[in-house]
Amino acid sequence: MKYFTEHASVDTVNERMNIPADDRVAVVMSSLVRHVHEFVKDVNLTEAEWDLAIDFLTRTGQISGPERQEFILLSDALGVSMLVDAINHRRPENATDSTVFGPFHVENAPIREMGENISLDGKGEACLFVGRVTGTDRTPIEGACVDVWSDNEDGYYDVQQPDIQPRWNNRGRFVTGADGRYTFRGIKPTSYPIPDDGPVGQMLTRLGRHPYRPAHMHFLVSADGYERLVTHTFVDGDEYLESDAVFGVKESLVATYEKRGPDADTMWISEYDFALVQEPGEV
Ligand code: BEZ
Ligand code: FE
């Protein structure tokens, strides 16, 4: 039996495990123990600092519930969500990039007709969203579901303002035809702060960081035989593109918003194509 020492702390804890070393739990937990111990040693963590960390995590749990998940927000704000996404979705070059899911998706949004307007509160600058869903070889995908959601002109999702916004405001699902095209009307999204009235917001303030996300439209694109794509398109020129509070921006996801065509006076147009990766075994 080994007693605990500062020097041998990692081995002392990890050797207590009694499961096969190649069990995934053993792999993950032994690495976690090693990194946490190294972190404590690296910064010479004081007892007051450890108490503060425990209090922070306690409050993060206490503020979480069915309507709010502060741990995901913490993971987002520390870049961990984007890192997990990156290592799990290493895509071929011509496939559309993924980004964070975020907490504001709602399952089973209404299925709408192509071209329909998802903005139900009549606020904001009208924008037409158009493009195609294809495979990485650019062949159109029929029957793809394009599930979209965005904030309203004031920077809030409908679920954040159930008493103010109509249900399903700025949300909808569109199913592509044989040409793989989608078209819908909505508004040019606006930048907004992530929920910053809890521990994560306090952390951002203490770190001298702002809570804003650059304006974006969320897309969840799915089709039989293809990997589900969770992504956004960002509004070109947004002032927060290079300082997104959750690190979600990728250059390939910055979309153009233009005033062109017959409705140039009244409507923006944003065109973006999505290229999905075939599931293994479907190639
Ligand atoms: C969002 O884009 O909806 C979002 C993503 C991460 C944290 C908060 C909001
Ligand atoms: Fe969002």
Short mmCIF file of C-alpha atoms in Angstrom, two decimals, residues 108-121 144-149 158 166-177 181-186:
data_model
loop_
_atom_site.label_atom_id
_atom_site.label_comp_id
_atom_site.label_asym_id
_atom_site.label_seq_id
_atom_site.Cartn_x
_atom_site.Cartn_y
_atom_site.Cartn_z
CA ASN A 108 -39.61 19.59 -33.60
CA ALA A 109 -39.88 23.16 -34.91
CA PRO A 110 -42.73 23.59 -37.42
CA ILE A 111 -42.06 22.18 -40.88
CA ARG A 112 -42.60 25.12 -43.21
CA GLU A 113 -43.09 25.61 -46.94
CA MET A 114 -40.06 26.66 -48.94
CA GLY A 115 -39.84 30.46 -48.96
CA GLU A 116 -41.95 30.89 -45.81
CA ASN A 117 -41.17 33.60 -43.29
CA ILE A 118 -39.85 32.41 -39.90
CA SER A 119 -39.96 35.90 -38.36
CA LEU A 120 -43.30 36.01 -36.57
CA ASP A 121 -42.87 39.17 -34.50
CA ALA A 144 -32.58 16.97 -46.44
CA CYS A 145 -34.01 18.69 -43.38
CA VAL A 146 -32.75 22.24 -42.82
CA ASP A 147 -33.62 23.17 -39.23
CA VAL A 148 -32.93 26.88 -38.54
CA TRP A 149 -33.12 29.21 -35.56
CA ASP A 158 -38.10 33.08 -28.40
CA PRO A 166 -44.57 34.35 -30.32
CA ARG A 167 -43.78 30.66 -29.91
CA TRP A 168 -41.51 29.40 -32.73
CA ASN A 169 -40.44 32.95 -33.62
CA ASN A 170 -37.42 32.76 -35.96
CA ARG A 171 -37.47 28.96 -36.13
CA GLY A 172 -38.52 26.42 -38.72
CA ARG A 173 -37.66 23.28 -40.63
CA PHE A 174 -37.48 23.12 -44.42
CA VAL A 175 -37.22 19.93 -46.48
CA THR A 176 -35.32 20.07 -49.76
CA GLY A 177 -36.67 18.86 -53.08
CA ARG A 181 -32.39 23.93 -52.63
CA TYR A 182 -33.66 25.67 -49.52
CA THR A 183 -35.18 29.16 -49.33
CA PHE A 184 -36.72 30.92 -46.38
CA ARG A 185 -37.32 34.42 -45.13
CA GLY A 186 -36.17 35.61 -41.75
#
